[in-house]
mmCIF file of C-alpha atoms in Angstrom:
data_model
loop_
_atom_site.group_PDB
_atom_site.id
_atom_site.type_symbol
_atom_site.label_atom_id
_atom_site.label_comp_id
_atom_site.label_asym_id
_atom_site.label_seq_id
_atom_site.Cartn_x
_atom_site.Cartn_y
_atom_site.Cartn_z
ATOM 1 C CA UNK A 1 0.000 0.000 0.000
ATOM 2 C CA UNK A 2 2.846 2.645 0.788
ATOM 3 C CA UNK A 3 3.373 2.362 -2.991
ATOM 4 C CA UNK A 4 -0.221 3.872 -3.898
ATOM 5 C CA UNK A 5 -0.053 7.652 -4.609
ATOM 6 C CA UNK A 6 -3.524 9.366 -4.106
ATOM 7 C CA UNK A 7 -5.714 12.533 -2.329
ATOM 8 C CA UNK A 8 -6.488 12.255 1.210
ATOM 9 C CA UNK A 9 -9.768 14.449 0.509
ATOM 10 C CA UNK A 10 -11.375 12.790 3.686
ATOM 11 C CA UNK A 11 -8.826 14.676 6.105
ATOM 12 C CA UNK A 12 -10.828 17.734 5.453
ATOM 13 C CA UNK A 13 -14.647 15.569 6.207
ATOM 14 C CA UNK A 14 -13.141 14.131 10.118
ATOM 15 C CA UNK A 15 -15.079 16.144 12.244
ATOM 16 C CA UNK A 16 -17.983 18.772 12.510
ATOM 17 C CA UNK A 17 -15.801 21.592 12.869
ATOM 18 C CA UNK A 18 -12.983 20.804 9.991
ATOM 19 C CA UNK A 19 -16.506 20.535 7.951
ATOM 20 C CA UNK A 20 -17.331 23.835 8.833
ATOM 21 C CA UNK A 21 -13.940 25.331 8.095
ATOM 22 C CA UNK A 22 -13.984 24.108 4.705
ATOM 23 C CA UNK A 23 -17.810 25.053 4.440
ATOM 24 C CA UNK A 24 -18.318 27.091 0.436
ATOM 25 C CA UNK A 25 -22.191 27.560 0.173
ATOM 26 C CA UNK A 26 -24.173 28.833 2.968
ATOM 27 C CA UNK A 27 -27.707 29.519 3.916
ATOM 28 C CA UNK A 28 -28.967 32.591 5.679
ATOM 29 C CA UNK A 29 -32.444 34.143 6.428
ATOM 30 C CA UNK A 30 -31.612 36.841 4.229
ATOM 31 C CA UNK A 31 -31.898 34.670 1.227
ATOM 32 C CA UNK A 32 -35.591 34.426 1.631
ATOM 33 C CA UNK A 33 -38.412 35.883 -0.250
ATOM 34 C CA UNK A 34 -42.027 34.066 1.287
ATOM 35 C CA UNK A 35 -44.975 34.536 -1.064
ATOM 36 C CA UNK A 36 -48.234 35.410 0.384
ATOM 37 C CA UNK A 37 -51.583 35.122 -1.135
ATOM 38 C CA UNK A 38 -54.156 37.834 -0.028
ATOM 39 C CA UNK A 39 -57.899 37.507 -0.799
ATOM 40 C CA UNK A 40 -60.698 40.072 -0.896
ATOM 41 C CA UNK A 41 -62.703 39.892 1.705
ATOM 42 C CA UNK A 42 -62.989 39.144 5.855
ATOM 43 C CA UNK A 43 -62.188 36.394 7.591
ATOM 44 C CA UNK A 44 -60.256 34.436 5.263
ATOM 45 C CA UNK A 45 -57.672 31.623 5.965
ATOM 46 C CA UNK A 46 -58.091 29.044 3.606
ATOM 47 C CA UNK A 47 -55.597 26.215 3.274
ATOM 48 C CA UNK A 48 -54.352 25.554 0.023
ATOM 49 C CA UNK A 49 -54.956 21.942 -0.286
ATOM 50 C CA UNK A 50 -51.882 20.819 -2.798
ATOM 51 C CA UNK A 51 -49.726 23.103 -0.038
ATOM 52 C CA UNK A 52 -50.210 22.414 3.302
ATOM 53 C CA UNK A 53 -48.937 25.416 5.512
ATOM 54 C CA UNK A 54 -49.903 27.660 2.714
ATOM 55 C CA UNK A 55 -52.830 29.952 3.360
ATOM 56 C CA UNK A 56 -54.822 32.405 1.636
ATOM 57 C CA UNK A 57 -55.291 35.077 4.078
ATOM 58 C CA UNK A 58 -57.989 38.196 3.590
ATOM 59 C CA UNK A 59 -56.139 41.750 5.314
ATOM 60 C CA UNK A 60 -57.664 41.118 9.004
ATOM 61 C CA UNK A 61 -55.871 38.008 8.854
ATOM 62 C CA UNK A 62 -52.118 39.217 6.937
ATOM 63 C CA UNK A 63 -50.771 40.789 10.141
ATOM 64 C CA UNK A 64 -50.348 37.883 12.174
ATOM 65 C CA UNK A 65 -48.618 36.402 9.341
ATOM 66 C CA UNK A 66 -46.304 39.435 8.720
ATOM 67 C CA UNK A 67 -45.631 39.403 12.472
ATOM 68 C CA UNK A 68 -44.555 35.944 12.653
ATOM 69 C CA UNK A 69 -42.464 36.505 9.003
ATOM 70 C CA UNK A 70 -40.561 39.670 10.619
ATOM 71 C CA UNK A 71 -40.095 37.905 14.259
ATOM 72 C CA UNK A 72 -38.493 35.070 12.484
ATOM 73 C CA UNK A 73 -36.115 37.203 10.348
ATOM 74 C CA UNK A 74 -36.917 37.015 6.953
ATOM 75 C CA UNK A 75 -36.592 40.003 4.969
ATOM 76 C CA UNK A 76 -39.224 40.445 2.047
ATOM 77 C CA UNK A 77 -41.882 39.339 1.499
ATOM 78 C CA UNK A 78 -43.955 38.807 -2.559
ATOM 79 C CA UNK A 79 -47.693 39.389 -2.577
ATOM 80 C CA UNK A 80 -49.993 37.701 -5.003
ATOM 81 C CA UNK A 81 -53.603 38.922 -5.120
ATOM 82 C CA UNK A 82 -57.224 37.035 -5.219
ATOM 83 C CA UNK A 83 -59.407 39.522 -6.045
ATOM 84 C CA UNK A 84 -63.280 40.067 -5.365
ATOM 85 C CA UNK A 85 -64.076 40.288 -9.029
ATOM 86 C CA UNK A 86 -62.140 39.534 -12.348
ATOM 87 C CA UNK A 87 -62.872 41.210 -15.641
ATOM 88 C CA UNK A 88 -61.266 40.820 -19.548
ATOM 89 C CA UNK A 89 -58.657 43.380 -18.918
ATOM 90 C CA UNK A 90 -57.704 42.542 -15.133
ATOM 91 C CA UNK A 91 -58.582 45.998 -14.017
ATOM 92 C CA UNK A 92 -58.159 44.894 -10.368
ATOM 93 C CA UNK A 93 -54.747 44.604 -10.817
ATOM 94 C CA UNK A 94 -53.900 48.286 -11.135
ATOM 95 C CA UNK A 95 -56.671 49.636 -9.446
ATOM 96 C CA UNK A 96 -55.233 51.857 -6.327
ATOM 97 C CA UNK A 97 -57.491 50.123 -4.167
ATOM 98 C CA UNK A 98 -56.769 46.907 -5.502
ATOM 99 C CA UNK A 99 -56.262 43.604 -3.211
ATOM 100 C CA UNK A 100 -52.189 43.383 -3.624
ATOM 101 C CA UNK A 101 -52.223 47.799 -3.188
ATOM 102 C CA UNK A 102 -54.137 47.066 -0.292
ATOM 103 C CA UNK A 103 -52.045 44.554 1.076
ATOM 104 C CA UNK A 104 -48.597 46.317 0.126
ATOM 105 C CA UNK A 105 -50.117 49.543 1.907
ATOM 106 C CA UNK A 106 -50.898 47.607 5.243
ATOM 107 C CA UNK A 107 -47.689 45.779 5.382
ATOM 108 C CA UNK A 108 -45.427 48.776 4.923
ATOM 109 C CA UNK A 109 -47.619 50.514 7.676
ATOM 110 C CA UNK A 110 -47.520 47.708 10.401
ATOM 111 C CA UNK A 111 -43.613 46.610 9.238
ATOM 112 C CA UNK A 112 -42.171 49.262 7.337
ATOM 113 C CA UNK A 113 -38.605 47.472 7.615
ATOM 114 C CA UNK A 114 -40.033 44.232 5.471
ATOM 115 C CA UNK A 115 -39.256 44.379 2.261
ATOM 116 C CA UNK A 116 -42.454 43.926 0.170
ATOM 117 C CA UNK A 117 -42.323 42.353 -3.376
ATOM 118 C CA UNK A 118 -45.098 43.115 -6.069
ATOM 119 C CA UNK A 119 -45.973 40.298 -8.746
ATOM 120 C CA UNK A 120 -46.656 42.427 -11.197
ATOM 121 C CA UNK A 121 -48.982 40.283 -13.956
ATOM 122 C CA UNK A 122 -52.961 40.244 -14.874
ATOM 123 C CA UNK A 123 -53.880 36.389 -15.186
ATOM 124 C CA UNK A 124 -55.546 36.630 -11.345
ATOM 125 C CA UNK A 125 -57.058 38.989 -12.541
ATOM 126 C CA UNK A 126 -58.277 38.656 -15.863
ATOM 127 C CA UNK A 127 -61.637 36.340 -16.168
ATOM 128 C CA UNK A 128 -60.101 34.192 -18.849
ATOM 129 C CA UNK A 129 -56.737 33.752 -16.904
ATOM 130 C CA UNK A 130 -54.125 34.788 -19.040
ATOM 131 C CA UNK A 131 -51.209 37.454 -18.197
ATOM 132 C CA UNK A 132 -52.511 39.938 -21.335
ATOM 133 C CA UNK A 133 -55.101 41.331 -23.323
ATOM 134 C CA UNK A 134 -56.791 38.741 -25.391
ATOM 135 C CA UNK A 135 -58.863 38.635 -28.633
ATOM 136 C CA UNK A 136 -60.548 35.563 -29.360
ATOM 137 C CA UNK A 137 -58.010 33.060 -28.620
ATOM 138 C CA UNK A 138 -54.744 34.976 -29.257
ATOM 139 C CA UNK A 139 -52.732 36.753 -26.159
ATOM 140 C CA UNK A 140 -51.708 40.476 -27.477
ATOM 141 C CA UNK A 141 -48.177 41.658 -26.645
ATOM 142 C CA UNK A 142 -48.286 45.163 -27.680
ATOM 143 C CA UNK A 143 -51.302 45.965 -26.220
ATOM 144 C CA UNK A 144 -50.662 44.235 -22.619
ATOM 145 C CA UNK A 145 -48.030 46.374 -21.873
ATOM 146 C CA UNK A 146 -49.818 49.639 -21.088
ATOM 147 C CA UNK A 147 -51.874 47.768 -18.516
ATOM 148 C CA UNK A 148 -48.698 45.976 -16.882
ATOM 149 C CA UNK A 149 -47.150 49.399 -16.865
ATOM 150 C CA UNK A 150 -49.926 51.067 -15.236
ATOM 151 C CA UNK A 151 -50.146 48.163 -12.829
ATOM 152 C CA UNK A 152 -46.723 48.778 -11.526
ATOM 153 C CA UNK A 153 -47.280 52.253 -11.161
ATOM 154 C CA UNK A 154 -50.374 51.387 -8.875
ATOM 155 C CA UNK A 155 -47.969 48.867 -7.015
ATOM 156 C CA UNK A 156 -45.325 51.917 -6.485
ATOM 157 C CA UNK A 157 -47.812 53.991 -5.256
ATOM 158 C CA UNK A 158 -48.905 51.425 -2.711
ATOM 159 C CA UNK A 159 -45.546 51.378 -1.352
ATOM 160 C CA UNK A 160 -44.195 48.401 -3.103
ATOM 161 C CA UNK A 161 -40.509 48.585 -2.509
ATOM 162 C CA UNK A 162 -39.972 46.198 -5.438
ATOM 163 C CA UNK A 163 -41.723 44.979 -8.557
ATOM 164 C CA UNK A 164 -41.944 42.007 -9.634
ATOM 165 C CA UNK A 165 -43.314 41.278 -13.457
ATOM 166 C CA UNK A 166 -43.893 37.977 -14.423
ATOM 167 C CA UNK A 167 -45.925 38.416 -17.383
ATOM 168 C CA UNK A 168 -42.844 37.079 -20.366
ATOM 169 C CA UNK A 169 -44.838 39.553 -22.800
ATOM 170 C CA UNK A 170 -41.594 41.062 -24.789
ATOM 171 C CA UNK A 171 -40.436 44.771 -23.577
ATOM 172 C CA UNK A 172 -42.849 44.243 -20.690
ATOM 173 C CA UNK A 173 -39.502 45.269 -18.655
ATOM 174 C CA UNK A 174 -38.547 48.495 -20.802
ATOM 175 C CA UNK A 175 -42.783 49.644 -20.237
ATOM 176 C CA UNK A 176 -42.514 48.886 -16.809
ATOM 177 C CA UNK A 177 -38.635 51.256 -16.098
ATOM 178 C CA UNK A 178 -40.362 53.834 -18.377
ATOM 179 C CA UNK A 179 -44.048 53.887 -16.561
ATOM 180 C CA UNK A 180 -42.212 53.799 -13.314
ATOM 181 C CA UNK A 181 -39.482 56.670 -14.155
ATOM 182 C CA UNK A 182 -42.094 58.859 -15.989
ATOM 183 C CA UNK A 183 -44.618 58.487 -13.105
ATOM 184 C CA UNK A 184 -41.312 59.686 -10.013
ATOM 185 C CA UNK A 185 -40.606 56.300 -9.195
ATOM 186 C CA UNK A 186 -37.061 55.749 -10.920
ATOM 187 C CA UNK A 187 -35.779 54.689 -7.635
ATOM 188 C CA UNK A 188 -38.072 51.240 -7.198
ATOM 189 C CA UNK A 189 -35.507 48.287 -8.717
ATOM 190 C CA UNK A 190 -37.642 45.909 -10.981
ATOM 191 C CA UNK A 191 -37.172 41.900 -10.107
ATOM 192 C CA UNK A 192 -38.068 40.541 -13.191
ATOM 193 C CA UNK A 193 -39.796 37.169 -14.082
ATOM 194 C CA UNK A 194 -36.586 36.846 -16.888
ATOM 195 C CA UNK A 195 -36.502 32.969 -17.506
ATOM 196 C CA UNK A 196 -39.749 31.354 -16.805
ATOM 197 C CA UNK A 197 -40.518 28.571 -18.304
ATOM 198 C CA UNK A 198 -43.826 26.683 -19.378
ATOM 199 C CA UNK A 199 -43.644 24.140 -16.342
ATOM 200 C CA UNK A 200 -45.813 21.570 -14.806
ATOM 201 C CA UNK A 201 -44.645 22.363 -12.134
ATOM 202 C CA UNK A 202 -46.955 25.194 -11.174
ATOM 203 C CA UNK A 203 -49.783 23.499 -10.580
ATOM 204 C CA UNK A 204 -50.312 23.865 -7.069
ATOM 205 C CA UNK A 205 -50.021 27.529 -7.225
ATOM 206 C CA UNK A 206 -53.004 27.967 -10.249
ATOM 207 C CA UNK A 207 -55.121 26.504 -7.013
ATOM 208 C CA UNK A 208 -53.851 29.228 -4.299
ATOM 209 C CA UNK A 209 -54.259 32.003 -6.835
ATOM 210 C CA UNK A 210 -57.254 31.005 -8.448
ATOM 211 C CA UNK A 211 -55.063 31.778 -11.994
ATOM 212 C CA UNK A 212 -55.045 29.078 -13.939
ATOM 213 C CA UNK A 213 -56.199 29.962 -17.868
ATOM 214 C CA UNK A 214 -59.298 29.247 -18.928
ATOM 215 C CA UNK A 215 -58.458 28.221 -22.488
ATOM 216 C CA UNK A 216 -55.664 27.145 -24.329
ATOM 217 C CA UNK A 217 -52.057 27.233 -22.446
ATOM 218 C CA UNK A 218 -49.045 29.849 -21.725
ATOM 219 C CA UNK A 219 -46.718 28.444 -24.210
ATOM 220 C CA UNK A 220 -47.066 31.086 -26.714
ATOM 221 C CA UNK A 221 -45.398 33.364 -24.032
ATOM 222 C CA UNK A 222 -43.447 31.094 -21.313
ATOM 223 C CA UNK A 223 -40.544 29.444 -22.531
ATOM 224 C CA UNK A 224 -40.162 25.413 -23.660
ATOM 225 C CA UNK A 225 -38.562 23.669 -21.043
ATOM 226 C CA UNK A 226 -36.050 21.788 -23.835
ATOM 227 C CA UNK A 227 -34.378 25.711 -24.445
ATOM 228 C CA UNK A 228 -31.230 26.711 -22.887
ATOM 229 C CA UNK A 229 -29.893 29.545 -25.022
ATOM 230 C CA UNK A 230 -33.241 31.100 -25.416
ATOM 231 C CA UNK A 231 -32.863 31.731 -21.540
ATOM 232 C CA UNK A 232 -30.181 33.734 -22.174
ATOM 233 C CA UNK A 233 -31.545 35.979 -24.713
ATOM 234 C CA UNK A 234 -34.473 36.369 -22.710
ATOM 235 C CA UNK A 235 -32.380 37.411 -19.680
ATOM 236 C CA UNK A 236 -30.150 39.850 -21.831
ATOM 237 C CA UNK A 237 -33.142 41.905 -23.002
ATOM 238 C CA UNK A 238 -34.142 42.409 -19.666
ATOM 239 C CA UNK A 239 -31.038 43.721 -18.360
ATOM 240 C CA UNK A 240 -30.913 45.875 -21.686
ATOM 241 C CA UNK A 241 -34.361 47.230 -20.751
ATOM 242 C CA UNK A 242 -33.310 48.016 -17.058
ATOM 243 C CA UNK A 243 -34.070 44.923 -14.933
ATOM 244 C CA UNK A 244 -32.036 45.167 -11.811
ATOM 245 C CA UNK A 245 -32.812 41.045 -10.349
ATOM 246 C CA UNK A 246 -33.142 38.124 -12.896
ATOM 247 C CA UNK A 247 -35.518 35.473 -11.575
ATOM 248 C CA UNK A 248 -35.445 31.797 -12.840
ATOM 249 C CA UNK A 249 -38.776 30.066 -12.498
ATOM 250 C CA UNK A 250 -38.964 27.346 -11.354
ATOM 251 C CA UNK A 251 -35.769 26.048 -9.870
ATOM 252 C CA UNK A 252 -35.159 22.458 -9.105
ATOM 253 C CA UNK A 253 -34.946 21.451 -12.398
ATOM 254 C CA UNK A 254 -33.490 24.469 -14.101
ATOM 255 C CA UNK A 255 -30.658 24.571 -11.608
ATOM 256 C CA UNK A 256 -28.186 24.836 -15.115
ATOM 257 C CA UNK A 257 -29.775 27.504 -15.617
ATOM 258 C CA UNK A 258 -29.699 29.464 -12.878
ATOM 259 C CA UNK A 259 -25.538 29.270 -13.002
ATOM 260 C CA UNK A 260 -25.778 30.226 -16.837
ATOM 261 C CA UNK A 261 -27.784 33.438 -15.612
ATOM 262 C CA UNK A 262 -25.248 33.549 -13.091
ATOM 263 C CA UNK A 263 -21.925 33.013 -15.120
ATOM 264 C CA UNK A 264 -23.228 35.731 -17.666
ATOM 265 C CA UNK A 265 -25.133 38.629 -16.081
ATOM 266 C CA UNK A 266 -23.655 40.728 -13.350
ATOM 267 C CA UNK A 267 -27.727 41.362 -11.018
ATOM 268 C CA UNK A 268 -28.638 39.347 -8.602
ATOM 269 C CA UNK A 269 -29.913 35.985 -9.353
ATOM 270 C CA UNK A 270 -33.476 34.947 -7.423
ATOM 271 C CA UNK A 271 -34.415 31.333 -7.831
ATOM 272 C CA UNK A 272 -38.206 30.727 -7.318
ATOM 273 C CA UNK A 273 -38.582 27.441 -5.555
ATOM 274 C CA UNK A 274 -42.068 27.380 -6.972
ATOM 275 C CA UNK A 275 -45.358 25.342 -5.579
ATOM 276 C CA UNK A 276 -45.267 22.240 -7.024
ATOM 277 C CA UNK A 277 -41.114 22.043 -5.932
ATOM 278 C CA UNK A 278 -42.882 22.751 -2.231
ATOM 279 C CA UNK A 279 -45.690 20.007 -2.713
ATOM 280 C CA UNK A 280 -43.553 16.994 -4.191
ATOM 281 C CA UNK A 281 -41.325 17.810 -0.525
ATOM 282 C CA UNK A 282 -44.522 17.693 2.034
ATOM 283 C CA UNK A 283 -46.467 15.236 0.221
ATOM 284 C CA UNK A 284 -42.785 12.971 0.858
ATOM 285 C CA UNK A 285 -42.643 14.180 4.404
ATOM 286 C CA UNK A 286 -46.536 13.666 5.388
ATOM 287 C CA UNK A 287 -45.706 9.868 3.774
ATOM 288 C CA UNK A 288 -43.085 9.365 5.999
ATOM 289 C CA UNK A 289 -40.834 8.923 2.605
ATOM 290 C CA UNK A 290 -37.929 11.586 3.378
ATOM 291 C CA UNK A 291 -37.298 13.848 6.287
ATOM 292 C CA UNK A 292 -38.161 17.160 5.424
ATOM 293 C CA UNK A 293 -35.632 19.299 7.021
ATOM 294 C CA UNK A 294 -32.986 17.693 5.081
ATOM 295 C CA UNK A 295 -34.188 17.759 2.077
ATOM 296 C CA UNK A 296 -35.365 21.046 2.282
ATOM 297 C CA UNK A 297 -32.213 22.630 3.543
ATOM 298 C CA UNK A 298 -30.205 20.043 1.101
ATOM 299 C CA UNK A 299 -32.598 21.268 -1.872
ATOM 300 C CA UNK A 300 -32.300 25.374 -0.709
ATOM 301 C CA UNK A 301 -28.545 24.992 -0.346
ATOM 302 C CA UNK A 302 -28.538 23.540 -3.652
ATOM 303 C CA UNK A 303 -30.049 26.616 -5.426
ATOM 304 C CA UNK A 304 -27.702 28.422 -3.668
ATOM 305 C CA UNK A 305 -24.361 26.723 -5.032
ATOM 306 C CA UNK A 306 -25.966 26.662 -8.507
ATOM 307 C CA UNK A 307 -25.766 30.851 -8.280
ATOM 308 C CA UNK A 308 -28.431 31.499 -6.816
ATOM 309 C CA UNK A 309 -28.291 35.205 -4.312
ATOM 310 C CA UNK A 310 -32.085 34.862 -3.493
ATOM 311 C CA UNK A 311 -34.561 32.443 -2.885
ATOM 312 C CA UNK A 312 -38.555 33.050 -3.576
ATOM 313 C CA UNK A 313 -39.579 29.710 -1.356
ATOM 314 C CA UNK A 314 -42.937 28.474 0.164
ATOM 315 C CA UNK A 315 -40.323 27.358 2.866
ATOM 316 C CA UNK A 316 -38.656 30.398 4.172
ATOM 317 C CA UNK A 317 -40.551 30.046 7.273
ATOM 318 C CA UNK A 318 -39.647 26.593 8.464
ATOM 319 C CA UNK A 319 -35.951 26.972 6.837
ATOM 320 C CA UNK A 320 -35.425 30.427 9.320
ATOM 321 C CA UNK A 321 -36.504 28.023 11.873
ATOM 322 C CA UNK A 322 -33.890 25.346 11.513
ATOM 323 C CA UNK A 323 -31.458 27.983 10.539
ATOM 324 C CA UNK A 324 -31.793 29.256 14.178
ATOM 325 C CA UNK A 325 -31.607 25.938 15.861
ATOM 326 C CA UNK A 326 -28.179 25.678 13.923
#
């Protein structure tokens, strides 16, 4: 044996504390965006059914969730909207008195520190469910983009500290930085939706926001799931048309391209760890099948190494907790 040349890697695994010296990726609170559902009217906590721990929560019921969000650490927070009453051009969505301006406006009173995230889009609020202005059966860029704009311009007004379009109708980014810097609001960043894809994995979520289309599909304006390049143009006419985060949506199993994004654009990278990423884990755990603090924490850290500087996760609220017990 004292002929064999090799690496002794394991001398830097032998105990907890050479681990942690040698430790490259790490986790904190800070990382964490948790999405919130609000819904028109009183008395509301519904639990989403495909995501247990996930509620829809009317305004008399948001402030004991923002209390318990702040008191655990974790700094923003993005707000998706169920409104009373849908219509062809999602008017609800920039209405200043609108369920998400509502929301934003009662947060940033009651926890002005918390960072509050708009999602900027129109499908939970249009009554055929897609993210633009439709005629017959065909989604209209051009025309969407005036309503997105004024709908972030509603948002800013609200007190919306950053928006968050997730829309994919092309320019929607350059309507949005003009409609924000013609209206005084060149100082709100814009997180855009730059890579989403066309996934099955959003399931779940079309149940807590009540957005799922009511003909045809998204894949006229989401991207194919096979496309890697694409991804990259997408993200590069964002940051020509003044987006200052890139989101990938979802994560898990776009985790190349969250370090393409990475390698090649110098903004901060969000991963959304979207709802059916969030399901697939506590269906497992309520099973028995995994333990759930591992594999979340495993699956969190994971989007972190891949490039990841933010994380938009249904967990954020049991991963501060473990974080502390660390």
């Amino acid at each position: 044996m004292t002929q064999l040349h090799f690496q002794r890697h394991r001398r830097l695994r032998q105990s907890t504390g050479m681990r942690a010296m040698v430790k490259e990726t790490y986790l904190h609170k800070e990382d964490f965006i948790y999405p919130i559902f609000v819904a028109e009217g009183e008395n509301i906590k519904n639990e989403v059914a495909s995501m247990p721990g996930v509620f829809q929560l009317s305004l008399d019921n948001l402030g004991a969730e923002l209390d318990e969000i702040v008191a655990l650490g974790i700094p923003a927070v993005i707000l998706f909207g169920l409104p009373a009453e849908k219509d062809a051009i999602g008017s609800g969505a920039y209405h200043d008195h609108g369920i998400i301006q509502k929301a934003t406006r009662y947060a940033k009173e009651h926890h002005p520190e918390l960072l509050v995230v708009a999602d900027t889009c129109l499908c939970e609020y249009t009554d055929h469910g897609h993210c633009g202005v439709v005629e017959g059966e065909q989604i209209l860029n051009d025309p969407s983009l005036n309503l997105l704009a004024q709908t972030a311009i509603s948002q800013a007004k609200a007190g919306a500290d950053i928006i968050a379009p997730s829309n994919m109708m092309d320019g929607f980014v350059a309507a949005i930085r003009a409609g924000l810097d013609e209206a005084g609001f060149a100082h709100i960043p814009i997180m855009s939706y730059a890579v989403k894809y066309a996934s099955g994995y959003y399931g779940p979520f079309r149940e807590a926001a009540d957005g799922a289309p009511k003909f045809g599909d998204r894949k006229t304006y989401q991207m194919d799931p096979s496309n890697r390049l694409e991804a990259m143009r997408e993200a590069a006419s964002d940051v020509e048309e003044g987006a200052d985060f890139l989101i990938v949506k979802p994560a898990l199993a776009y985790m190349d391209i969250i370090r393409d994004v990475k390698n090649n654009f110098a903004l901060p990278v969000v991963a959304y760890n979207v709802s059916g990423e969030y399901a697939m884990v506590k269906a497992a755990a309520i099973n028995g099948w995994i333990d759930e603090k591992a594999v979340v924490m495993e699956t969190l850290l994971g989007m972190k190494r891949a490039g990841a500087d933010l994380i938009i996760t249904y967990h954020a609220k049991d991963a501060a907790r473990w974080l502390e017990e660390k």
